[in-house]
mmCIF file of C-alpha atoms and ligand atoms in Angstrom:
data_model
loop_
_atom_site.group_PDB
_atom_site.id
_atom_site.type_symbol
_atom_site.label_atom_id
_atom_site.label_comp_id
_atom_site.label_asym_id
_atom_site.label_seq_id
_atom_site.Cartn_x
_atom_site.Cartn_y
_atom_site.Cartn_z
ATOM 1 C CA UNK A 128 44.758 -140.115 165.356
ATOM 2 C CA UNK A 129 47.614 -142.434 165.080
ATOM 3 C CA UNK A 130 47.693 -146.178 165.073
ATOM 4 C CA UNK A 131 50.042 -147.371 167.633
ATOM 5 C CA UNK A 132 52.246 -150.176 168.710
ATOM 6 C CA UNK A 133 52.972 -150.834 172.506
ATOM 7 C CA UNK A 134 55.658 -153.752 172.770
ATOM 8 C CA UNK A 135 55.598 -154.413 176.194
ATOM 9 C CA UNK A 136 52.292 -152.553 177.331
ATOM 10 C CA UNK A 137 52.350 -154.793 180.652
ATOM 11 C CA UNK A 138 55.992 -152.076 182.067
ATOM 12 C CA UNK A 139 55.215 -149.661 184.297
ATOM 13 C CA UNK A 140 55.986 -147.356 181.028
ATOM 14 C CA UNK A 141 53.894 -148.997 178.338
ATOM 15 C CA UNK A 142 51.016 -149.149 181.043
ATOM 16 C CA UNK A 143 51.122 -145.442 181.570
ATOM 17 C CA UNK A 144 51.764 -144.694 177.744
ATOM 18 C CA UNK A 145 48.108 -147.029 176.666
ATOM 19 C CA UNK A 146 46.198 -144.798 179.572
ATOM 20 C CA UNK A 147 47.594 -141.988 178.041
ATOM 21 C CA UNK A 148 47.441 -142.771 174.317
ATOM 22 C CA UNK A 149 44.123 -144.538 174.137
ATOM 23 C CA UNK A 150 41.403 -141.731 174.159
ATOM 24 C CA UNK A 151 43.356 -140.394 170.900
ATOM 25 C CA UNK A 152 44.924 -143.111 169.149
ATOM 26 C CA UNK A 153 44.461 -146.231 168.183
ATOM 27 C CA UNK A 154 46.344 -148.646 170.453
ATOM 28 C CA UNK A 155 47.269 -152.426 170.455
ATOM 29 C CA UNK A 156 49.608 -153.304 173.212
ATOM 30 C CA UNK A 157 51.519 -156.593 173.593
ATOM 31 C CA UNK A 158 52.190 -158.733 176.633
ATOM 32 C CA UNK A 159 53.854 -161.908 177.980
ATOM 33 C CA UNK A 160 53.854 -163.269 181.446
ATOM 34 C CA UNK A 161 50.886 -160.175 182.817
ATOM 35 C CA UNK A 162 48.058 -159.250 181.189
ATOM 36 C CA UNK A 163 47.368 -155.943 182.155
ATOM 37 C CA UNK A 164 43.625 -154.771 182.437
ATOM 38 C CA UNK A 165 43.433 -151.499 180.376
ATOM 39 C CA UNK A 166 40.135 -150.595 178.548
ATOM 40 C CA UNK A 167 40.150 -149.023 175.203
ATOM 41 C CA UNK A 168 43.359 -151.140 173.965
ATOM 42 C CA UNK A 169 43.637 -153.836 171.935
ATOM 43 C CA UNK A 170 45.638 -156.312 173.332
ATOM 44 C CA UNK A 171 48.036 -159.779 171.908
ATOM 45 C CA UNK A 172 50.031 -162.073 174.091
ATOM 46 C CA UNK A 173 54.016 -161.943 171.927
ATOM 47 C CA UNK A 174 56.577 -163.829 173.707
ATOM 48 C CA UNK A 175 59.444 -161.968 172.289
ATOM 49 C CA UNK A 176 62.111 -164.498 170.531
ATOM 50 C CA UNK A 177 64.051 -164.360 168.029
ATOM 51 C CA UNK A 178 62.389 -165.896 165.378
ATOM 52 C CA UNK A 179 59.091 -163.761 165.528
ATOM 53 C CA UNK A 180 58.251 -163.000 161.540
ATOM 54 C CA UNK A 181 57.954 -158.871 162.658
ATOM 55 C CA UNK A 182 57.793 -158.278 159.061
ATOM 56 C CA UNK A 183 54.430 -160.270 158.427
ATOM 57 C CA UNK A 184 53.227 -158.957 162.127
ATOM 58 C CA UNK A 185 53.940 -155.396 161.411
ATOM 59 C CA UNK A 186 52.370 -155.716 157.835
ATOM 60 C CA UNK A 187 49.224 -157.209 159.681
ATOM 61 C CA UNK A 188 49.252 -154.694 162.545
ATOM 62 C CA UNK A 189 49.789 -151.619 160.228
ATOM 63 C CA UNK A 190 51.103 -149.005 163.016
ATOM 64 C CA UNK A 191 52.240 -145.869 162.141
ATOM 65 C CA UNK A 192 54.711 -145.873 165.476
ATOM 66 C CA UNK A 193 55.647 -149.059 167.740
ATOM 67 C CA UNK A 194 57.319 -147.858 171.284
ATOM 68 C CA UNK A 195 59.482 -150.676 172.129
ATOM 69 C CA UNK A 196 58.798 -151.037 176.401
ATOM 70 C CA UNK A 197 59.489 -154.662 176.641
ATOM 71 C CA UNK A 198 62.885 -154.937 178.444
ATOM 72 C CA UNK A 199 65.385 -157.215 181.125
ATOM 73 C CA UNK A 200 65.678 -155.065 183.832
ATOM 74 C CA UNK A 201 66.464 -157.267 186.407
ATOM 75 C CA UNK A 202 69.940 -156.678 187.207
ATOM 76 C CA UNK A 203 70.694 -160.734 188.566
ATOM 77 C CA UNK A 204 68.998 -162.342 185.305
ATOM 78 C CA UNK A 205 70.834 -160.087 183.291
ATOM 79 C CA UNK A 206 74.174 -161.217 184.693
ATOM 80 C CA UNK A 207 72.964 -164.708 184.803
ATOM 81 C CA UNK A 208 71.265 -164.761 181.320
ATOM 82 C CA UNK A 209 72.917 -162.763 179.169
ATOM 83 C CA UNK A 210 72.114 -163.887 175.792
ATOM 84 C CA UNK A 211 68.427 -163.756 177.194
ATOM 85 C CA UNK A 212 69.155 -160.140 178.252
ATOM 86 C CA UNK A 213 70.936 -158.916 174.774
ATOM 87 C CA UNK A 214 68.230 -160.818 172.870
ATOM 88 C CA UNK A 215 65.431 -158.934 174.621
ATOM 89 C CA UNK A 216 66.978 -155.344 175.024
ATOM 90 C CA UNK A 217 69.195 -155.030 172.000
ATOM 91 C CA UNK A 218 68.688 -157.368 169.463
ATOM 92 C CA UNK A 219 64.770 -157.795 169.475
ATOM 93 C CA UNK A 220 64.318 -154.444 168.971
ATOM 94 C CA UNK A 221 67.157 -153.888 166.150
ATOM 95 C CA UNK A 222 65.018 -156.634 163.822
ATOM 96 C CA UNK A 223 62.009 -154.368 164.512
ATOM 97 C CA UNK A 224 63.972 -151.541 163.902
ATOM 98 C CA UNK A 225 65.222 -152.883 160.272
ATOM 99 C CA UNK A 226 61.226 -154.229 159.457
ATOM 100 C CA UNK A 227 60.020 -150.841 160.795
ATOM 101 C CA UNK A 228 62.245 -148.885 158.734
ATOM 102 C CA UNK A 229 61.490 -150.474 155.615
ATOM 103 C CA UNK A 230 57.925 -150.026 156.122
ATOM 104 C CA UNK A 231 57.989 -146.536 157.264
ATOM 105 C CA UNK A 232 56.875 -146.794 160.901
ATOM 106 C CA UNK A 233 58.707 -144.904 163.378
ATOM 107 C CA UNK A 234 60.289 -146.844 166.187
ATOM 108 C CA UNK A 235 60.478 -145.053 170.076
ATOM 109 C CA UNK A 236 63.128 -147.236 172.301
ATOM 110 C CA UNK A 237 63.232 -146.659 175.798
ATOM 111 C CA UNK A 238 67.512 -146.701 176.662
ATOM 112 C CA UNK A 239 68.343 -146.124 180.695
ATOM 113 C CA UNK A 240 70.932 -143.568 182.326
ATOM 114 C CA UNK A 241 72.692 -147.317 183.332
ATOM 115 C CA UNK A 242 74.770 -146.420 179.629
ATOM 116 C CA UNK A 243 76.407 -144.396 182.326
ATOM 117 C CA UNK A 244 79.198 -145.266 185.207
ATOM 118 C CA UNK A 245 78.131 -142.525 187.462
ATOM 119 C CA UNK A 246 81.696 -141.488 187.649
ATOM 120 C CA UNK A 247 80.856 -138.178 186.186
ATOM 121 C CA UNK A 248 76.963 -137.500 186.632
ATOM 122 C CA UNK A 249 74.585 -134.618 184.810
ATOM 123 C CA UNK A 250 75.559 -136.721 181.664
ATOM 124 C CA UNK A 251 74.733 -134.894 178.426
ATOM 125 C CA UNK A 252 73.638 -136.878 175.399
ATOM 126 C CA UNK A 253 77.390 -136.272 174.147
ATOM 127 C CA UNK A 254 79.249 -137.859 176.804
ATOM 128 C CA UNK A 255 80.617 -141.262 176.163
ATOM 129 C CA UNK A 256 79.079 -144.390 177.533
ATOM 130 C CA UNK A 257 80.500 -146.392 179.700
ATOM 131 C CA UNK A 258 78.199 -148.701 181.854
ATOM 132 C CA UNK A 259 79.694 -151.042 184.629
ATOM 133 C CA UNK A 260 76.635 -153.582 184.628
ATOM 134 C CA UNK A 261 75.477 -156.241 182.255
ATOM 135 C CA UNK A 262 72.245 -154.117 181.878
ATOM 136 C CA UNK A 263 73.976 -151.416 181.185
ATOM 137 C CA UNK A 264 75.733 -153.076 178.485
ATOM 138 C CA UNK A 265 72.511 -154.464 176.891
ATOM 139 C CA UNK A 266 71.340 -150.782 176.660
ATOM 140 C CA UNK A 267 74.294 -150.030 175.216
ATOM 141 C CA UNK A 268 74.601 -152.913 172.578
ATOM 142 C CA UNK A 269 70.898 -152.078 172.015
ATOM 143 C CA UNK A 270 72.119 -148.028 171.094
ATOM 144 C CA UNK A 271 74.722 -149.270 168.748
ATOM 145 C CA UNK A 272 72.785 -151.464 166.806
ATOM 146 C CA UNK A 273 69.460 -149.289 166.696
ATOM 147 C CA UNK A 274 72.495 -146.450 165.237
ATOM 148 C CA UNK A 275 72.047 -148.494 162.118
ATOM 149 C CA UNK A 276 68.224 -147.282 161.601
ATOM 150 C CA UNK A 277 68.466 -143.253 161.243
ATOM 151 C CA UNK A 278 64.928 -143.000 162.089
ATOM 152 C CA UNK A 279 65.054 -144.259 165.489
ATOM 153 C CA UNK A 280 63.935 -142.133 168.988
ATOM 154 C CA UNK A 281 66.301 -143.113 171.634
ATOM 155 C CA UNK A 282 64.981 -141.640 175.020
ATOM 156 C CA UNK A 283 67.151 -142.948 177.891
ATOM 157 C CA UNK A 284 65.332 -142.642 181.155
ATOM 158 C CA UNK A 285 66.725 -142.266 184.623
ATOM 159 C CA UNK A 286 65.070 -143.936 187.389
ATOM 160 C CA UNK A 287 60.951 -144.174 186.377
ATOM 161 C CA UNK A 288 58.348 -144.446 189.559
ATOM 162 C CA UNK A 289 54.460 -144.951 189.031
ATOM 163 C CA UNK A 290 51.413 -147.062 189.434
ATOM 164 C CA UNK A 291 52.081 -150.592 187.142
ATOM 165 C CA UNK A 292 50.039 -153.458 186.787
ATOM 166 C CA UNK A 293 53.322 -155.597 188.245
ATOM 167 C CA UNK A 294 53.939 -154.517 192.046
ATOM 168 C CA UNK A 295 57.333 -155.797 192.249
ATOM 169 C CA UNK A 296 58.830 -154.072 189.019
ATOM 170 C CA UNK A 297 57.064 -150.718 190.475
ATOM 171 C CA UNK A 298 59.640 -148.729 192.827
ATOM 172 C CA UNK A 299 56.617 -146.435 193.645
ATOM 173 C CA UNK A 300 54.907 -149.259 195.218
ATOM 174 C CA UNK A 301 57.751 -151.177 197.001
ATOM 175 C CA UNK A 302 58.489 -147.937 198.991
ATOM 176 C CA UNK A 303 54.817 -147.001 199.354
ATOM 177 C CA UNK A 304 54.416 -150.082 201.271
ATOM 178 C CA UNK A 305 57.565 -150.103 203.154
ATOM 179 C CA UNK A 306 56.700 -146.514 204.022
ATOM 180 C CA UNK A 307 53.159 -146.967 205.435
ATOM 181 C CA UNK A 308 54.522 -150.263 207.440
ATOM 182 C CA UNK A 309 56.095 -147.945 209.499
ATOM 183 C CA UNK A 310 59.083 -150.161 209.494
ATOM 184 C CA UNK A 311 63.173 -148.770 209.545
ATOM 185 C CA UNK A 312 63.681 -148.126 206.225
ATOM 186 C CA UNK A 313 67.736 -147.344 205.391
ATOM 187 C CA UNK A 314 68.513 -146.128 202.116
ATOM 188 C CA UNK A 315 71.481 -144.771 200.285
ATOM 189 C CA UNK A 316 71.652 -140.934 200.344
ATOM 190 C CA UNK A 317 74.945 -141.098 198.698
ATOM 191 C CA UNK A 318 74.045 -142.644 194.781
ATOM 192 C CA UNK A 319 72.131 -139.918 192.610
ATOM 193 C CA UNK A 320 69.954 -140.453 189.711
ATOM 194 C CA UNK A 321 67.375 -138.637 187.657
ATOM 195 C CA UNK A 322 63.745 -139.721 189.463
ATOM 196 C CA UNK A 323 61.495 -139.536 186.768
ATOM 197 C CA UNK A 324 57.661 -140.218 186.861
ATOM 198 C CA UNK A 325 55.878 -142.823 184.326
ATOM 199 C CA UNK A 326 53.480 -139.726 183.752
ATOM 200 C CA UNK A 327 56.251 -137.632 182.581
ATOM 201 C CA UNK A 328 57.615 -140.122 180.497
ATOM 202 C CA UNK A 329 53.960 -140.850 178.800
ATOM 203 C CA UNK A 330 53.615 -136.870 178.354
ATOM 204 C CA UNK A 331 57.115 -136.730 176.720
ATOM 205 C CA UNK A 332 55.977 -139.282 174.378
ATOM 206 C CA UNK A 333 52.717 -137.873 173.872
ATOM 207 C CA UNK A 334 54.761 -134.588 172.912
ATOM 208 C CA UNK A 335 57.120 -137.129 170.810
ATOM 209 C CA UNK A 336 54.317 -138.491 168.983
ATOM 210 C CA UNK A 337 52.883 -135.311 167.997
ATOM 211 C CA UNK A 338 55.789 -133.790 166.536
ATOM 212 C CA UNK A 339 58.213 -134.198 163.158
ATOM 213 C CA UNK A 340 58.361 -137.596 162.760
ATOM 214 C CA UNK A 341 61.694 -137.416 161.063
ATOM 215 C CA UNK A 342 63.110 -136.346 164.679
ATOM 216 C CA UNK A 343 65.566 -139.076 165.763
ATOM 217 C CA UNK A 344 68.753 -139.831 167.313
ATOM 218 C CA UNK A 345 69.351 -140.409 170.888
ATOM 219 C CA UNK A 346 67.802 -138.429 173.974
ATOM 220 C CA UNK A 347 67.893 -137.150 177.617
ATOM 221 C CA UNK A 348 64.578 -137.548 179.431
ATOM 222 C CA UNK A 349 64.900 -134.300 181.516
ATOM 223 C CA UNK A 350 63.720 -134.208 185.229
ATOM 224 C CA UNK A 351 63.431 -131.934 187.741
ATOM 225 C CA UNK A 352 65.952 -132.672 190.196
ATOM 226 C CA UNK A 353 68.285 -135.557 190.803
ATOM 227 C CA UNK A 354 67.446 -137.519 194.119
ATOM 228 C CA UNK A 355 69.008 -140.178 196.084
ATOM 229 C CA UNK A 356 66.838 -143.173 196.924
ATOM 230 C CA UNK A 357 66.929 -141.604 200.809
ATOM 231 C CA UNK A 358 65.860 -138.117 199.002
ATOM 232 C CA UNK A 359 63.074 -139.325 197.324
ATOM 233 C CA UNK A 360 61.498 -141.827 199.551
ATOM 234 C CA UNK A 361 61.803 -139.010 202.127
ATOM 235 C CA UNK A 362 59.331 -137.089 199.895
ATOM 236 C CA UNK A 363 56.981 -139.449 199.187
ATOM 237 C CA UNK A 364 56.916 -140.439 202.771
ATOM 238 C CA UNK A 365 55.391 -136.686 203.134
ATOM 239 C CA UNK A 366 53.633 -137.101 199.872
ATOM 240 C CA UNK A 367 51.657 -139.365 202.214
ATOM 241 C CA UNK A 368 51.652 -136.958 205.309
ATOM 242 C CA UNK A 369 53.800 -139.097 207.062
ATOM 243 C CA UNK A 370 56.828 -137.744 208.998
ATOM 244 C CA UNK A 371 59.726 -139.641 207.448
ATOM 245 C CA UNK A 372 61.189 -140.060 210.509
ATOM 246 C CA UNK A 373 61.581 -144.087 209.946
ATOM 247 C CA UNK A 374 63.642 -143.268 206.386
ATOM 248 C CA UNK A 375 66.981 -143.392 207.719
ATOM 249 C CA UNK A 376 70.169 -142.592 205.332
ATOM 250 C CA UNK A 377 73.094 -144.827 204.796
ATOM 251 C CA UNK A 378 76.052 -144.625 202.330
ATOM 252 C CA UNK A 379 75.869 -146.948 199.443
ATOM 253 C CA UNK A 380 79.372 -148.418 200.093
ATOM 254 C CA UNK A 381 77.239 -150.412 203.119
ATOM 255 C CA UNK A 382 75.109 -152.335 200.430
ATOM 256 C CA UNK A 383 77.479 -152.725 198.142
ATOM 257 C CA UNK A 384 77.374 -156.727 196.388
ATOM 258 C CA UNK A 385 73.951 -156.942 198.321
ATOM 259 C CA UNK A 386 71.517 -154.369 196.627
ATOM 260 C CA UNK A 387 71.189 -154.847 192.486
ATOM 261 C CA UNK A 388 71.555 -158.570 192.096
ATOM 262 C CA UNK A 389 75.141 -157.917 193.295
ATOM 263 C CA UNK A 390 75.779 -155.545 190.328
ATOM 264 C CA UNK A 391 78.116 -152.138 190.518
ATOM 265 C CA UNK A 392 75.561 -149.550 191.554
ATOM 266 C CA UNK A 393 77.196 -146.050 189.779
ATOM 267 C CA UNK A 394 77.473 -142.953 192.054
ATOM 268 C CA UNK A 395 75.742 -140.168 190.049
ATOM 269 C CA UNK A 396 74.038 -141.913 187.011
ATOM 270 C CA UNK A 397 72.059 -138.174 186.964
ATOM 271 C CA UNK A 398 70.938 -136.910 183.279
ATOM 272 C CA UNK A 399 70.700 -133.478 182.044
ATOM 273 C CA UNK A 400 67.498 -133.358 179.625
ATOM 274 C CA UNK A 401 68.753 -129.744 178.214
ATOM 275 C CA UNK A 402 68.466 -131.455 173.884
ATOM 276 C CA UNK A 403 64.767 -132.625 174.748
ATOM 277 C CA UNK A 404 63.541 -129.392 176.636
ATOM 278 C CA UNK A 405 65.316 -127.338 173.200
ATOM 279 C CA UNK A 406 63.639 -129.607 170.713
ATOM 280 C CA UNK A 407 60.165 -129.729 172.343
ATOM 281 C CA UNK A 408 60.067 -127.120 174.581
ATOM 282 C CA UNK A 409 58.458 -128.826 177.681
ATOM 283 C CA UNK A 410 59.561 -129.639 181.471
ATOM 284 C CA UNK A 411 58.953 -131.787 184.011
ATOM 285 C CA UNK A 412 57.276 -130.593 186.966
ATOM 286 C CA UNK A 413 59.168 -131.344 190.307
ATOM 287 C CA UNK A 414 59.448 -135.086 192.337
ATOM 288 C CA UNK A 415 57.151 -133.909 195.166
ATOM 289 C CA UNK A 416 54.124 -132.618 193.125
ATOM 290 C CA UNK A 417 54.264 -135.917 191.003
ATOM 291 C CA UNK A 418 54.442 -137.778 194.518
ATOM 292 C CA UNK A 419 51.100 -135.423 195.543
ATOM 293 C CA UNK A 420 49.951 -136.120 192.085
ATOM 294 C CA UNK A 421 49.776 -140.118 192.604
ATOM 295 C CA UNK A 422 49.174 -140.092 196.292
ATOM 296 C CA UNK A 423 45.780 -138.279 195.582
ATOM 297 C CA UNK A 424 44.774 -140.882 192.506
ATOM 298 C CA UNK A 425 45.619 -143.982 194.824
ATOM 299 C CA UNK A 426 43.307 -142.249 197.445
ATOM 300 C CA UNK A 427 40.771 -142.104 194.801
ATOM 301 C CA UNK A 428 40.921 -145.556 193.683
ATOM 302 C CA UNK A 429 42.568 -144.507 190.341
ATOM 303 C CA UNK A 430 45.236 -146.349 188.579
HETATM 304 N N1 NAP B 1354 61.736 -148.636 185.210
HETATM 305 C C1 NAP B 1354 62.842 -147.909 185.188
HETATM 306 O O1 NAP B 1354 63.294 -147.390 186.223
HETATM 307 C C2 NAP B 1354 63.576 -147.666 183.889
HETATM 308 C C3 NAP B 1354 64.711 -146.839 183.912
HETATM 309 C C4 NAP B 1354 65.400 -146.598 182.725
HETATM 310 C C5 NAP B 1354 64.969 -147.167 181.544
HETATM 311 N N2 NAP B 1354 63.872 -147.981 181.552
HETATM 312 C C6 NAP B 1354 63.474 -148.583 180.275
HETATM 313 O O2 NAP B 1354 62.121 -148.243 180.005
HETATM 314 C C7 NAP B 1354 61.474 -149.333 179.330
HETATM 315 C C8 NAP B 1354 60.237 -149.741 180.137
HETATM 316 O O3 NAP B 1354 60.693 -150.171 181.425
HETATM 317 P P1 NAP B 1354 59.655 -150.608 182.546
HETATM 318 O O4 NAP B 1354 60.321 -150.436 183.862
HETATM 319 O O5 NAP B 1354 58.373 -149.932 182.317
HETATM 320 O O6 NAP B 1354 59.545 -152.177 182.245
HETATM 321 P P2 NAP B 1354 59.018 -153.318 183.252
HETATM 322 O O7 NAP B 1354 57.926 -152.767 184.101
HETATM 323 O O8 NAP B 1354 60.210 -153.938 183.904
HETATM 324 O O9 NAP B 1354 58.346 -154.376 182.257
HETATM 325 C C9 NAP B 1354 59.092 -155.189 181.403
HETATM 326 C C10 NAP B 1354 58.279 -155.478 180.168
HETATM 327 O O10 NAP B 1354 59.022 -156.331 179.278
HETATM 328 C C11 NAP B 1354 58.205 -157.423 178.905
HETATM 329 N N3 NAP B 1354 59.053 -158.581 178.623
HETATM 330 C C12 NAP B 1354 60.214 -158.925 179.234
HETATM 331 N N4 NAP B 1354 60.698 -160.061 178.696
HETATM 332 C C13 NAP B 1354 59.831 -160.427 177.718
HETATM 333 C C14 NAP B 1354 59.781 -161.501 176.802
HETATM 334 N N5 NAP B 1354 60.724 -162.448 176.770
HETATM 335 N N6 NAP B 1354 58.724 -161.572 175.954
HETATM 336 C C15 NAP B 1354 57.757 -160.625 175.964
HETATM 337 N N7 NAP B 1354 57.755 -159.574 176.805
HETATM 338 C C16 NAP B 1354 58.769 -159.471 177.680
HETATM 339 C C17 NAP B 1354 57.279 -157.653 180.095
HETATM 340 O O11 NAP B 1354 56.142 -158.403 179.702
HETATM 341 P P3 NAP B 1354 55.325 -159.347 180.772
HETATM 342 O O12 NAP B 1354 55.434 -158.718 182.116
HETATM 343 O O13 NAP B 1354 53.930 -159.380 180.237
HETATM 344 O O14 NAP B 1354 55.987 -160.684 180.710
HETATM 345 C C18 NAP B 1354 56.951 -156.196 180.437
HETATM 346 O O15 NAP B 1354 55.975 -155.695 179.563
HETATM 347 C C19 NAP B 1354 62.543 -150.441 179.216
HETATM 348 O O16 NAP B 1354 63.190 -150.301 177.988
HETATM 349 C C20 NAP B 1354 63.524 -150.107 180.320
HETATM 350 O O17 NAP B 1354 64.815 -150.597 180.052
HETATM 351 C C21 NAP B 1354 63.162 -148.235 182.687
#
């Protein structure tokens, strides 16, 4: 049993990681703006600012791992607000990072395939970063300075669906509900990126957890498959056992400086996972079973 630090348990991610985590470990999870409602977690409202003392927090908490889930993700804000933005997904977690390391706690940070143009696509952790939006340039900022802590897990994730306790930061349920309206739905079938589900991601970290803890350095979640958004809202319309007739594909160049907060969408941010499958020898099981997978649990009243 570990003792366990979820910055940010109110993410999709962090949400999925305390279900996961708490039957085993010991878990305290942090929130701002949405308290979630998990049983079997302890849980602290943290603003995140600058000037939090993480050293006297982290001496009083006493984890053996923190998994930093707290992020900017909103594309508009982050152009808007950048100093917000950096503060939050780069330089937050790189004071952690120097408090954790002195204490010996391992540190997990969540990066995103947005490091990425999409110029290229199947991006290898080798391949140079070179990200086109201001989030993508937090993440980035965030890699560089968390470089400075050797015992740091980067994981960069593609595009993560699942069932969060905030609606409108869960893809999963936007296009659940746009999907059972019935309504037209366009979306791009020209922009791929690595789908990934929240319960992959908290199994990869389970598996993380459990291994060396000296393992560090940065990461490819692996998936399946790479989808477009028309792909996989196409198979979660069926995940539903509803023809997707109404899912209608469009080229991305139609939404461009409408969709993202008017950020450059890449054309194939897509990740190839091939270091993490070496190093801990497990794989993700395909879009449409994870789809079948949370189609049943919402049918069973199950978060
Ligand atoms: N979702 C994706 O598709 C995706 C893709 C690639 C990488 N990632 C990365 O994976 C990690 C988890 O993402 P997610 O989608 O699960 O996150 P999310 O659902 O967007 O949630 C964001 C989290 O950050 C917290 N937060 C933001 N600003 C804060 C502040 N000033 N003070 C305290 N807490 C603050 C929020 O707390 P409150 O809501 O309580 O305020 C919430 O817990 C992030 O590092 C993200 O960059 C996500």
């Amino acid at each position: 049993m570990q003792r366990i630090l979820i910055i940010g348990a109110s993410s999709l991610v962090g949400t999925q990681l305390s279900l996961r985590f708490r039957g085993n470990h010991s878990v305290i999870g942090t929130f701002d703006k949405h308290r979630p409602y998990i049983d079997g977690i302890s849980l602290i409202k943290l603003p995140l600012r600058m000037d939090v003392d993480w050293a006297a927090l982290l001496r009083l908490i006493k984890p053996e791992t923190i998994f930093y889930c707290a992020a900017e993700r909103d594309e508009k804000l982050c152009r808007e607000q950048p100093i917000h933005a950096l503060a939050v997904n780069a330089e937050i977690p790189a004071s952690i990072a120097a408090c954790a390391e002195s204490l010996g706690i391992k540190l997990v940070y969540f990066s995103s395939s947005k490091v990425f143009s999409g110029e290229k696509g199947d991006y290898e952790e080798h391949d140079s970063v070179d990200p086109i939006s201001h989030y993508g340039t937090s993440k980035v900022r965030a890699e560089e300075l968390l470089g400075n802590y050797p015992g740091v897990f980067v994981l960069r994730l593609g595009t993560v669906y699942g069932l969060g306790p905030v609606p409108s930061r869960s893809l999963y349920q936007q296009r659940r509900d746009q999907v059972l309206s019935g309504a037209p739905l366009a979306l791009v079938n020209d922009e791929w990126r690595s789908f990934q589900s929240a319960d992959w991601v908290a199994e990869a970290s389970e598996k993380l957890l459990a291994s060396d803890p000296k393992l560090a350095g940065i990461y490819h979640l692996p998936s399946a498959t790479k989808e477009t958004q028309h792909g996989f809202t196409t198979l979660l319309s069926l995940s539903l056992s509803i023809p997707p007739a109404h899912v209608q594909p469009v080229s991305g160049e139609v939404f461009s400086h409408t969709h993202q907060g008017g950020e450059p969408r890449g054309r194939d941010c897509s990740m190839r996972g091939s270091l993490f499958q070496k190093t801990f020898r497990i794989h993700p099981q395909s879009t449409a079973k994870y789809l079948k997978e949370l189609a049943s649990r919402l049918n069973g009243g199950r978060f």
